[in-house]
PDB file of C-alpha atoms and ligand atoms in Angstrom:
ATOM      1  CA  MET A   1      96.138  85.211  83.440  1.00  0.00           C
ATOM      2  CA  GLU A   2      95.524  88.859  82.579  1.00  0.00           C
ATOM      3  CA  VAL A   3      98.462  91.255  82.833  1.00  0.00           C
ATOM      4  CA  MET A   4      98.219  94.383  84.979  1.00  0.00           C
ATOM      5  CA  TRP A   5     100.759  97.124  84.231  1.00  0.00           C
ATOM      6  CA  HIS A   6     102.128  99.658  86.680  1.00  0.00           C
ATOM      7  CA  ALA A   7     104.149 102.842  86.153  1.00  0.00           C
ATOM      8  CA  SER A   8     104.867 105.694  88.572  1.00  0.00           C
ATOM      9  CA  SER A   9     104.573 108.186  85.706  1.00  0.00           C
ATOM     10  CA  PHE A  10     102.793 110.579  88.079  1.00  0.00           C
ATOM     11  CA  LEU A  11     106.215 111.343  89.641  1.00  0.00           C
ATOM     12  CA  LEU A  12     107.713 112.520  86.339  1.00  0.00           C
ATOM     13  CA  PRO A  13     107.772 116.308  85.888  1.00  0.00           C
ATOM     14  CA  GLN A  14     106.386 115.812  82.358  1.00  0.00           C
ATOM     15  CA  PRO A  15     104.504 112.524  81.904  1.00  0.00           C
ATOM     16  CA  GLN A  16     106.382 110.589  79.201  1.00  0.00           C
ATOM     17  CA  PRO A  17     104.327 108.653  76.669  1.00  0.00           C
ATOM     18  CA  GLN A  18     105.226 104.984  77.194  1.00  0.00           C
ATOM     19  CA  GLU A  19     106.705 103.002  74.312  1.00  0.00           C
ATOM     20  CA  PRO A  20     104.193 100.294  73.458  1.00  0.00           C
ATOM     21  CA  ARG A  21     105.666  96.844  74.109  1.00  0.00           C
ATOM     22  CA  GLU A  22     104.552  93.574  72.637  1.00  0.00           C
ATOM     23  CA  ASP A  23     104.469  91.671  75.946  1.00  0.00           C
ATOM     24  CA  ALA A  24     102.310  94.085  77.946  1.00  0.00           C
ATOM     25  CA  PRO A  25     101.496  97.277  76.097  1.00  0.00           C
ATOM     26  CA  PRO A  26     100.822  99.865  78.805  1.00  0.00           C
ATOM     27  CA  PRO A  27      98.211 102.488  78.032  1.00  0.00           C
ATOM     28  CA  PRO A  28      99.728 105.981  78.023  1.00  0.00           C
ATOM     29  CA  PRO A  29      99.777 107.629  81.481  1.00  0.00           C
ATOM     30  CA  ALA A  30      97.083 110.016  80.299  1.00  0.00           C
ATOM     31  CA  ALA A  31      94.722 107.020  80.214  1.00  0.00           C
ATOM     32  CA  LEU A  32      94.677 106.952  84.027  1.00  0.00           C
ATOM     33  CA  THR A  33      92.586 109.384  86.037  1.00  0.00           C
ATOM     34  CA  TYR A  34      94.295 110.405  89.269  1.00  0.00           C
ATOM     35  CA  ALA A  35      92.759 111.357  92.604  1.00  0.00           C
ATOM     36  CA  LEU A  36      94.886 112.638  95.496  1.00  0.00           C
ATOM     37  CA  ILE A  37      94.229 111.971  99.185  1.00  0.00           C
ATOM     38  CA  VAL A  38      96.232 114.044 101.682  1.00  0.00           C
ATOM     39  CA  LEU A  39      96.749 112.462 105.121  1.00  0.00           C
ATOM     40  CA  ASN A  40      97.799 114.113 108.379  1.00  0.00           C
ATOM     41  CA  GLN A  41     101.584 114.024 107.968  1.00  0.00           C
ATOM     42  CA  ARG A  42     104.132 116.501 106.557  1.00  0.00           C
ATOM     43  CA  LEU A  43     103.531 117.006 102.827  1.00  0.00           C
ATOM     44  CA  PRO A  44     106.148 115.404 100.562  1.00  0.00           C
ATOM     45  CA  ARG A  45     108.153 117.791  98.348  1.00  0.00           C
ATOM     46  CA  PHE A  46     106.344 116.532  95.240  1.00  0.00           C
ATOM     47  CA  ALA A  47     102.837 117.222  96.669  1.00  0.00           C
ATOM     48  CA  PRO A  48     102.226 120.150  94.253  1.00  0.00           C
ATOM     49  CA  LEU A  49     103.131 117.927  91.284  1.00  0.00           C
ATOM     50  CA  LEU A  50     100.623 115.254  92.357  1.00  0.00           C
ATOM     51  CA  TRP A  51      98.033 117.931  93.152  1.00  0.00           C
ATOM     52  CA  ASN A  52      98.246 119.245  89.581  1.00  0.00           C
ATOM     53  CA  ARG A  53      98.050 115.716  88.134  1.00  0.00           C
ATOM     54  CA  ALA A  54      94.891 114.903  90.145  1.00  0.00           C
ATOM     55  CA  GLN A  55      91.348 115.619  89.051  1.00  0.00           C
ATOM     56  CA  LEU A  56      89.938 115.174  92.572  1.00  0.00           C
ATOM     57  CA  ARG A  57      91.736 116.294  95.773  1.00  0.00           C
ATOM     58  CA  VAL A  58      90.508 115.048  99.129  1.00  0.00           C
ATOM     59  CA  CYS A  59      91.903 115.774 102.598  1.00  0.00           C
ATOM     60  CA  ALA A  60      91.462 113.153 105.298  1.00  0.00           C
ATOM     61  CA  ASP A  61      90.524 115.182 108.408  1.00  0.00           C
ATOM     62  CA  GLY A  62      93.830 116.646 109.725  1.00  0.00           C
ATOM     63  CA  GLY A  63      95.265 116.362 106.200  1.00  0.00           C
ATOM     64  CA  ALA A  64      93.541 119.717 105.653  1.00  0.00           C
ATOM     65  CA  ASN A  65      95.853 121.283 108.295  1.00  0.00           C
ATOM     66  CA  ARG A  66      98.837 120.001 106.296  1.00  0.00           C
ATOM     67  CA  VAL A  67      97.617 121.535 103.034  1.00  0.00           C
ATOM     68  CA  TYR A  68      96.891 124.821 104.846  1.00  0.00           C
ATOM     69  CA  ASP A  69     100.216 124.912 106.754  1.00  0.00           C
ATOM     70  CA  ASP A  70     102.682 123.115 104.469  1.00  0.00           C
ATOM     71  CA  MET A  71     101.732 124.118 100.891  1.00  0.00           C
ATOM     72  CA  PRO A  72     102.873 127.740 101.508  1.00  0.00           C
ATOM     73  CA  LYS A  73     106.166 126.379 102.929  1.00  0.00           C
ATOM     74  CA  LEU A  74     106.809 124.631  99.605  1.00  0.00           C
ATOM     75  CA  PHE A  75     106.552 128.069  97.894  1.00  0.00           C
ATOM     76  CA  PRO A  76     108.542 130.261 100.314  1.00  0.00           C
ATOM     77  CA  ASP A  77     108.724 133.195  97.859  1.00  0.00           C
ATOM     78  CA  GLN A  78     104.970 133.407  97.365  1.00  0.00           C
ATOM     79  CA  ASP A  79     102.170 134.945  99.379  1.00  0.00           C
ATOM     80  CA  PRO A  80     100.855 132.129 101.682  1.00  0.00           C
ATOM     81  CA  GLN A  81      97.219 133.122 101.167  1.00  0.00           C
ATOM     82  CA  GLU A  82      97.595 132.993  97.371  1.00  0.00           C
ATOM     83  CA  VAL A  83      99.172 129.542  97.639  1.00  0.00           C
ATOM     84  CA  ARG A  84      96.249 128.367  99.809  1.00  0.00           C
ATOM     85  CA  LEU A  85      93.731 129.629  97.272  1.00  0.00           C
ATOM     86  CA  ARG A  86      95.619 127.844  94.477  1.00  0.00           C
ATOM     87  CA  TYR A  87      95.700 124.570  96.439  1.00  0.00           C
ATOM     88  CA  THR A  88      92.139 124.334  97.767  1.00  0.00           C
ATOM     89  CA  PRO A  89      90.842 120.765  98.282  1.00  0.00           C
ATOM     90  CA  ASP A  90      87.570 119.618  96.742  1.00  0.00           C
ATOM     91  CA  VAL A  91      86.477 117.684  99.835  1.00  0.00           C
ATOM     92  CA  ILE A  92      87.537 117.239 103.484  1.00  0.00           C
ATOM     93  CA  LYS A  93      86.294 114.035 105.034  1.00  0.00           C
ATOM     94  CA  GLY A  94      86.752 112.035 108.216  1.00  0.00           C
ATOM     95  CA  ASP A  95      85.740 112.028 111.846  1.00  0.00           C
ATOM     96  CA  LEU A  96      86.920 115.651 112.014  1.00  0.00           C
ATOM     97  CA  ASP A  97      88.664 115.359 115.373  1.00  0.00           C
ATOM     98  CA  SER A  98      91.986 116.668 113.991  1.00  0.00           C
ATOM     99  CA  ILE A  99      91.144 119.513 111.600  1.00  0.00           C
ATOM    100  CA  ARG A 100      91.739 122.858 113.382  1.00  0.00           C
ATOM    101  CA  ASP A 101      88.836 125.302 113.745  1.00  0.00           C
ATOM    102  CA  ASP A 102      90.633 128.082 111.807  1.00  0.00           C
ATOM    103  CA  VAL A 103      91.379 125.685 108.936  1.00  0.00           C
ATOM    104  CA  LYS A 104      87.783 124.410 108.872  1.00  0.00           C
ATOM    105  CA  GLU A 105      86.503 128.000 108.837  1.00  0.00           C
ATOM    106  CA  PHE A 106      88.907 128.985 106.021  1.00  0.00           C
ATOM    107  CA  TYR A 107      87.848 126.141 103.732  1.00  0.00           C
ATOM    108  CA  LEU A 108      84.133 126.424 104.649  1.00  0.00           C
ATOM    109  CA  ASN A 109      84.265 130.067 103.508  1.00  0.00           C
ATOM    110  CA  LEU A 110      85.714 128.895 100.193  1.00  0.00           C
ATOM    111  CA  GLY A 111      82.793 126.498  99.722  1.00  0.00           C
ATOM    112  CA  VAL A 112      84.801 123.290 100.250  1.00  0.00           C
ATOM    113  CA  ARG A 113      82.619 120.257 101.008  1.00  0.00           C
ATOM    114  CA  ILE A 114      83.358 119.131 104.576  1.00  0.00           C
ATOM    115  CA  VAL A 115      81.855 115.742 105.427  1.00  0.00           C
ATOM    116  CA  ASP A 116      81.589 114.701 109.090  1.00  0.00           C
ATOM    117  CA  GLU A 117      81.622 110.928 109.484  1.00  0.00           C
ATOM    118  CA  SER A 118      82.302 110.867 113.229  1.00  0.00           C
ATOM    119  CA  HIS A 119      79.449 108.344 113.672  1.00  0.00           C
ATOM    120  CA  ASP A 120      81.726 105.669 112.118  1.00  0.00           C
ATOM    121  CA  GLN A 121      84.442 104.740 114.621  1.00  0.00           C
ATOM    122  CA  ASP A 122      85.266 101.413 112.931  1.00  0.00           C
ATOM    123  CA  THR A 123      86.969 102.659 109.770  1.00  0.00           C
ATOM    124  CA  THR A 124      89.880 105.077 109.439  1.00  0.00           C
ATOM    125  CA  ASP A 125      89.754 108.485 107.797  1.00  0.00           C
ATOM    126  CA  LEU A 126      91.753 107.077 104.863  1.00  0.00           C
ATOM    127  CA  HIS A 127      89.204 104.265 104.426  1.00  0.00           C
ATOM    128  CA  LYS A 128      86.397 106.860 104.396  1.00  0.00           C
ATOM    129  CA  CYS A 129      88.216 108.960 101.785  1.00  0.00           C
ATOM    130  CA  VAL A 130      88.996 105.985  99.510  1.00  0.00           C
ATOM    131  CA  ALA A 131      85.324 104.899  99.701  1.00  0.00           C
ATOM    132  CA  TYR A 132      84.308 108.447  98.740  1.00  0.00           C
ATOM    133  CA  VAL A 133      86.720 108.665  95.783  1.00  0.00           C
ATOM    134  CA  SER A 134      85.715 105.217  94.575  1.00  0.00           C
ATOM    135  CA  GLY A 135      82.029 106.127  94.860  1.00  0.00           C
ATOM    136  CA  SER A 136      82.501 109.317  92.870  1.00  0.00           C
ATOM    137  CA  ALA A 137      84.018 107.508  89.841  1.00  0.00           C
ATOM    138  CA  PRO A 138      81.628 105.905  87.321  1.00  0.00           C
ATOM    139  CA  VAL A 139      81.844 102.066  87.543  1.00  0.00           C
ATOM    140  CA  GLU A 140      83.203 101.720  83.998  1.00  0.00           C
ATOM    141  CA  ASP A 141      86.058 104.129  84.830  1.00  0.00           C
ATOM    142  CA  LYS A 142      87.234 102.347  88.046  1.00  0.00           C
ATOM    143  CA  SER A 143      89.980 100.401  86.270  1.00  0.00           C
ATOM    144  CA  LYS A 144      91.388 103.712  84.977  1.00  0.00           C
ATOM    145  CA  LEU A 145      91.272 105.354  88.419  1.00  0.00           C
ATOM    146  CA  CYS A 146      94.507 105.637  90.403  1.00  0.00           C
ATOM    147  CA  ILE A 147      94.345 107.006  93.956  1.00  0.00           C
ATOM    148  CA  LEU A 148      97.572 108.621  95.187  1.00  0.00           C
ATOM    149  CA  VAL A 149      97.852 108.925  98.978  1.00  0.00           C
ATOM    150  CA  VAL A 150     100.467 111.241 100.512  1.00  0.00           C
ATOM    151  CA  GLY A 151     101.609 111.087 104.147  1.00  0.00           C
ATOM    152  CA  ALA A 152     100.770 107.409 104.361  1.00  0.00           C
ATOM    153  CA  LEU A 153     104.108 105.922 105.408  1.00  0.00           C
ATOM    154  CA  GLY A 154     106.421 106.620 108.321  1.00  0.00           C
ATOM    155  CA  GLY A 155     105.004 108.069 111.505  1.00  0.00           C
ATOM    156  CA  ARG A 156     102.692 106.118 113.811  1.00  0.00           C
ATOM    157  CA  PHE A 157     102.941 102.366 113.226  1.00  0.00           C
ATOM    158  CA  ASP A 158      99.223 101.647 113.851  1.00  0.00           C
ATOM    159  CA  HIS A 159      98.283 104.335 111.303  1.00  0.00           C
ATOM    160  CA  GLU A 160     100.806 102.956 108.822  1.00  0.00           C
ATOM    161  CA  ILE A 161      99.431  99.413 109.148  1.00  0.00           C
ATOM    162  CA  GLY A 162      95.864 100.781 108.952  1.00  0.00           C
ATOM    163  CA  ASN A 163      96.856 102.496 105.690  1.00  0.00           C
ATOM    164  CA  ILE A 164      98.322  99.240 104.306  1.00  0.00           C
ATOM    165  CA  ASN A 165      95.133  97.447 105.342  1.00  0.00           C
ATOM    166  CA  VAL A 166      93.197  99.853 103.105  1.00  0.00           C
ATOM    167  CA  LEU A 167      95.222  98.533 100.123  1.00  0.00           C
ATOM    168  CA  HIS A 168      93.999  95.016 100.954  1.00  0.00           C
ATOM    169  CA  ARG A 169      90.460  96.122 101.735  1.00  0.00           C
ATOM    170  CA  PHE A 170      90.134  97.859  98.333  1.00  0.00           C
ATOM    171  CA  SER A 171      92.263  95.379  96.385  1.00  0.00           C
ATOM    172  CA  ASN A 172      90.179  95.998  93.239  1.00  0.00           C
ATOM    173  CA  LEU A 173      91.370  99.643  93.105  1.00  0.00           C
ATOM    174  CA  ARG A 174      94.747 101.091  92.130  1.00  0.00           C
ATOM    175  CA  ILE A 175      95.943 102.844  95.297  1.00  0.00           C
ATOM    176  CA  VAL A 176      99.520 104.081  95.792  1.00  0.00           C
ATOM    177  CA  LEU A 177     100.741 105.047  99.280  1.00  0.00           C
ATOM    178  CA  LEU A 178     103.589 107.584  99.233  1.00  0.00           C
ATOM    179  CA  SER A 179     106.114 109.190 101.540  1.00  0.00           C
ATOM    180  CA  ASP A 180     109.101 111.377 100.610  1.00  0.00           C
ATOM    181  CA  ASP A 181     111.253 108.227 100.516  1.00  0.00           C
ATOM    182  CA  CYS A 182     109.232 105.436  98.939  1.00  0.00           C
ATOM    183  CA  LEU A 183     105.938 104.298  97.500  1.00  0.00           C
ATOM    184  CA  ILE A 184     103.990 101.066  97.911  1.00  0.00           C
ATOM    185  CA  HIS A 185     101.069  99.423  96.198  1.00  0.00           C
ATOM    186  CA  LEU A 186      99.347  96.063  96.029  1.00  0.00           C
ATOM    187  CA  LEU A 187      99.975  93.438  93.342  1.00  0.00           C
ATOM    188  CA  PRO A 188      96.729  91.411  93.447  1.00  0.00           C
ATOM    189  CA  LYS A 189      97.110  87.666  92.932  1.00  0.00           C
ATOM    190  CA  THR A 190      94.339  87.788  90.318  1.00  0.00           C
ATOM    191  CA  HIS A 191      96.810  89.218  87.760  1.00  0.00           C
ATOM    192  CA  SER A 192     100.391  88.845  86.656  1.00  0.00           C
ATOM    193  CA  HIS A 193     102.215  92.155  86.856  1.00  0.00           C
ATOM    194  CA  VAL A 194     104.513  94.250  84.691  1.00  0.00           C
ATOM    195  CA  ILE A 195     106.092  97.184  86.524  1.00  0.00           C
ATOM    196  CA  HIS A 196     107.680  99.850  84.304  1.00  0.00           C
ATOM    197  CA  VAL A 197     110.300 101.305  86.608  1.00  0.00           C
ATOM    198  CA  GLN A 198     110.785 105.053  86.134  1.00  0.00           C
ATOM    199  CA  LEU A 199     114.526 105.032  86.796  1.00  0.00           C
ATOM    200  CA  PRO A 200     114.970 108.844  86.796  1.00  0.00           C
ATOM    201  CA  VAL A 201     112.663 109.148  89.813  1.00  0.00           C
ATOM    202  CA  GLU A 202     112.472 105.758  91.549  1.00  0.00           C
ATOM    203  CA  GLY A 203     114.605 102.757  92.550  1.00  0.00           C
ATOM    204  CA  PRO A 204     116.869 100.972  92.751  1.00  0.00           C
ATOM    205  CA  HIS A 205     115.891  99.661  96.223  1.00  0.00           C
ATOM    206  CA  CYS A 206     112.725  97.628  96.277  1.00  0.00           C
ATOM    207  CA  GLY A 207     110.841  94.877  98.095  1.00  0.00           C
ATOM    208  CA  LEU A 208     108.073  92.321  97.610  1.00  0.00           C
ATOM    209  CA  ILE A 209     106.229  91.553 100.810  1.00  0.00           C
ATOM    210  CA  PRO A 210     103.414  89.051 101.517  1.00  0.00           C
ATOM    211  CA  ILE A 211     101.691  91.091 104.236  1.00  0.00           C
ATOM    212  CA  GLY A 212      98.135  89.784 103.940  1.00  0.00           C
ATOM    213  CA  ALA A 213      98.916  86.063 103.583  1.00  0.00           C
ATOM    214  CA  PRO A 214     101.951  83.854 102.916  1.00  0.00           C
ATOM    215  CA  SER A 215     102.809  82.991  99.323  1.00  0.00           C
ATOM    216  CA  ALA A 216     103.613  79.398  98.312  1.00  0.00           C
ATOM    217  CA  ARG A 217     104.892  80.455  94.874  1.00  0.00           C
ATOM    218  CA  THR A 218     106.192  83.786  93.624  1.00  0.00           C
ATOM    219  CA  SER A 219     108.249  84.343  90.471  1.00  0.00           C
ATOM    220  CA  THR A 220     109.957  87.547  89.323  1.00  0.00           C
ATOM    221  CA  THR A 221     112.239  88.916  86.606  1.00  0.00           C
ATOM    222  CA  GLY A 222     114.227  92.148  86.500  1.00  0.00           C
ATOM    223  CA  LEU A 223     115.496  92.069  90.109  1.00  0.00           C
ATOM    224  CA  GLN A 224     118.975  91.385  91.520  1.00  0.00           C
ATOM    225  CA  TRP A 225     117.537  88.602  93.703  1.00  0.00           C
ATOM    226  CA  ASN A 226     114.757  87.040  91.614  1.00  0.00           C
ATOM    227  CA  LEU A 227     112.275  84.528  92.967  1.00  0.00           C
ATOM    228  CA  SER A 228     111.505  81.370  91.042  1.00  0.00           C
ATOM    229  CA  ASP A 229     108.369  79.648  92.333  1.00  0.00           C
ATOM    230  CA  THR A 230     109.708  80.620  95.761  1.00  0.00           C
ATOM    231  CA  ALA A 231     107.700  80.584  99.017  1.00  0.00           C
ATOM    232  CA  MET A 232     107.538  83.781 101.098  1.00  0.00           C
ATOM    233  CA  SER A 233     106.143  84.314 104.597  1.00  0.00           C
ATOM    234  CA  PHE A 234     106.822  86.334 107.727  1.00  0.00           C
ATOM    235  CA  GLY A 235     109.196  84.317 109.851  1.00  0.00           C
ATOM    236  CA  GLY A 236     110.585  82.788 106.652  1.00  0.00           C
ATOM    237  CA  LEU A 237     111.805  84.530 103.498  1.00  0.00           C
ATOM    238  CA  ILE A 238     110.424  87.915 102.490  1.00  0.00           C
ATOM    239  CA  SER A 239     112.075  90.016  99.799  1.00  0.00           C
ATOM    240  CA  THR A 240     113.437  93.221 101.368  1.00  0.00           C
ATOM    241  CA  SER A 241     116.580  95.152 100.342  1.00  0.00           C
ATOM    242  CA  ASN A 242     116.159  93.866  96.795  1.00  0.00           C
ATOM    243  CA  VAL A 243     117.446  95.914  93.832  1.00  0.00           C
ATOM    244  CA  VAL A 244     115.841  96.688  90.463  1.00  0.00           C
ATOM    245  CA  LYS A 245     118.155  95.647  87.599  1.00  0.00           C
ATOM    246  CA  GLU A 246     115.956  96.363  84.562  1.00  0.00           C
ATOM    247  CA  ASP A 247     113.416  99.030  83.710  1.00  0.00           C
ATOM    248  CA  LYS A 248     110.785  96.306  83.485  1.00  0.00           C
ATOM    249  CA  VAL A 249     110.067  94.043  86.460  1.00  0.00           C
ATOM    250  CA  THR A 250     107.596  91.164  86.236  1.00  0.00           C
ATOM    251  CA  VAL A 251     105.891  89.490  89.189  1.00  0.00           C
ATOM    252  CA  SER A 252     103.432  86.620  89.477  1.00  0.00           C
ATOM    253  CA  SER A 253     102.307  85.090  92.735  1.00  0.00           C
ATOM    254  CA  ASP A 254      99.607  82.960  94.353  1.00  0.00           C
ATOM    255  CA  ALA A 255      99.188  85.656  97.051  1.00  0.00           C
ATOM    256  CA  ASP A 256      98.526  89.396  97.135  1.00  0.00           C
ATOM    257  CA  LEU A 257     101.937  91.078  97.534  1.00  0.00           C
ATOM    258  CA  ILE A 258     103.007  94.565  98.507  1.00  0.00           C
ATOM    259  CA  TRP A 259     105.464  96.111  96.010  1.00  0.00           C
ATOM    260  CA  THR A 260     107.668  98.857  97.427  1.00  0.00           C
ATOM    261  CA  ILE A 261     110.285 100.958  95.659  1.00  0.00           C
ATOM    262  CA  SER A 262     112.455 103.854  96.859  1.00  0.00           C
ATOM    263  CA  ILE A 263     111.872 107.371  95.519  1.00  0.00           C
ATOM    264  CA  LYS A 264     115.028 109.237  94.475  1.00  0.00           C
ATOM    265  CA  LYS A 265     115.995 112.474  96.190  1.00  0.00           C
ATOM    266  CA  PRO A 266     116.443 115.448  93.846  1.00  0.00           C
ATOM    267  CA  ILE A 267     120.119 116.262  93.124  1.00  0.00           C
ATOM    268  CA  LYS A 268     121.207 119.303  95.162  1.00  0.00           C
ATOM    269  CA  GLU A 269     122.618 122.178  93.048  1.00  0.00           C
TER     270      GLU A 269
HETATM  271  N1  LIG B 301     101.569 109.397 112.007  1.00  0.00           N
HETATM  272  C1  LIG B 301     100.890 108.902 110.955  1.00  0.00           C
HETATM  273  N2  LIG B 301     101.408 107.904 110.200  1.00  0.00           N
HETATM  274  C2  LIG B 301     100.728 107.417 109.133  1.00  0.00           C
HETATM  275  N3  LIG B 301      99.499 107.861 108.767  1.00  0.00           N
HETATM  276  C3  LIG B 301      98.937 108.836 109.504  1.00  0.00           C
HETATM  277  C4  LIG B 301      99.590 109.405 110.621  1.00  0.00           C
HETATM  278  N4  LIG B 301      98.779 110.349 111.173  1.00  0.00           N
HETATM  279  C5  LIG B 301      97.671 110.358 110.417  1.00  0.00           C
HETATM  280  N5  LIG B 301      97.742 109.448 109.416  1.00  0.00           N
HETATM  281  C6  LIG B 301      96.731 109.181 108.383  1.00  0.00           C
HETATM  282  O1  LIG B 301      95.960 110.350 108.190  1.00  0.00           O
HETATM  283  C7  LIG B 301      94.560 110.094 108.446  1.00  0.00           C
HETATM  284  C8  LIG B 301      93.972 111.291 109.143  1.00  0.00           C
HETATM  285  O2  LIG B 301      94.652 111.463 110.362  1.00  0.00           O
HETATM  286  P1  LIG B 301      94.116 112.354 111.558  1.00  0.00           P
HETATM  287  O3  LIG B 301      95.260 112.671 112.461  1.00  0.00           O
HETATM  288  O4  LIG B 301      93.322 113.467 110.966  1.00  0.00           O
HETATM  289  O5  LIG B 301      93.041 111.456 112.282  1.00  0.00           O
HETATM  290  P2  LIG B 301      93.162 110.343 113.376  1.00  0.00           P
HETATM  291  O6  LIG B 301      91.997 110.546 114.259  1.00  0.00           O
HETATM  292  O7  LIG B 301      94.533 110.265 113.996  1.00  0.00           O
HETATM  293  O8  LIG B 301      92.989 109.122 112.440  1.00  0.00           O
HETATM  294  P3  LIG B 301      91.771 108.124 112.375  1.00  0.00           P
HETATM  295  O9  LIG B 301      90.571 108.962 112.720  1.00  0.00           O
HETATM  296  O10 LIG B 301      91.735 107.596 110.978  1.00  0.00           O
HETATM  297  O11 LIG B 301      92.127 107.090 113.390  1.00  0.00           O
HETATM  298  C9  LIG B 301      94.544 108.793 109.253  1.00  0.00           C
HETATM  299  O12 LIG B 301      93.367 108.055 108.979  1.00  0.00           O
HETATM  300  C10 LIG B 301      95.770 108.060 108.746  1.00  0.00           C
HETATM  301  O13 LIG B 301      95.447 107.394 107.542  1.00  0.00           O
HETATM  302  C1  LIG B 302      88.620  96.306 117.178  1.00  0.00           C
HETATM  303  C2  LIG B 302      88.701  97.806 117.072  1.00  0.00           C
HETATM  304  N1  LIG B 302      89.891  98.385 117.353  1.00  0.00           N
HETATM  305  C3  LIG B 302      90.001  99.725 117.262  1.00  0.00           C
HETATM  306  C4  LIG B 302      88.921 100.501 116.929  1.00  0.00           C
HETATM  307  C5  LIG B 302      89.082 101.991 116.934  1.00  0.00           C
HETATM  308  N2  LIG B 302      88.999 102.588 115.659  1.00  0.00           N
HETATM  309  C6  LIG B 302      89.292 101.993 114.506  1.00  0.00           C
HETATM  310  S1  LIG B 302      89.023 103.001 113.174  1.00  0.00           S
HETATM  311  C7  LIG B 302      88.550 104.268 114.170  1.00  0.00           C
HETATM  312  C8  LIG B 302      88.095 105.569 113.580  1.00  0.00           C
HETATM  313  C9  LIG B 302      89.126 106.567 113.575  1.00  0.00           C
HETATM  314  O1  LIG B 302      88.671 107.701 112.871  1.00  0.00           O
HETATM  315  C10 LIG B 302      88.616 103.928 115.497  1.00  0.00           C
HETATM  316  C11 LIG B 302      88.314 104.840 116.660  1.00  0.00           C
HETATM  317  C12 LIG B 302      87.706  99.843 116.632  1.00  0.00           C
HETATM  318  N3  LIG B 302      86.573 100.519 116.259  1.00  0.00           N
HETATM  319  N4  LIG B 302      87.615  98.486 116.700  1.00  0.00           N
END
């Protein structure tokens, strides 16, 4: 089975070139192309870092209010209008029932593409944005595309589950959902997985969760509580409150699993 590698290098202040390994040589982080989707929740502290990493920045409807309101708060010493001009999204997309009129006007005047998809009341704004980002990448580059989604976790439970459903719906894409506290992504059953844990910025708390379907057999290495051809299901065993013990974690399973890992808080001076 083909190996899929994962590394949250996008959280590192300076992306570190990865040491090639014999078992699963990861391409350097620069080999991935990042897109950022901003949802309608408070921006995480590392939003500017991800913004600068991304080549395409999309706001899902009310996510535009968050960029407009919260980016200047992350740079309290700077002129808010200058910050807004520096962090201008490429596209705003959704059913547009949450973006404020003043915010819409501001970005329209800057020439931002605002796409009204209010005719579609069966898919969420995040779904619409992921479809857009996916559609704007050439087919041959899809495996190198990584979509980072901020504001996706915490908050309203139906939204949160809708966001996790998007991971399953687009299981052929690399999509990472982030909050200030943790990140999650899918480990598709079509691959075995090598996760290069970026210990300066993430861990040690982690989990492996069979949300879409139960797993009859999952095996792992690198965790405090490893699984060895172990069954997981809701109502039975699921792996929460696990702990990363090595900087390389391996996972193989007969079911799509959600991988979650905590994000470290910066040390206060
Ligand atoms: N409280 C929340 N918790 C988690 N995700 C959220 C939350 N609020 C918004 N989102 C995400 O941000 C996107 C845009 O949200 P917004 O508030 O603009 O629209 P909405 O009308 O509430 O959402 P939708 O139209 O998708 O149902 C949503 O599709 C969802 O993915
Ligand atoms: C069975 C079912 N449940 C809920 C909705 C509502 N809904 C789901 S996504 C969406 C769009 C939000 O921008 C809305 C209104 C539906 N259509 N079908």
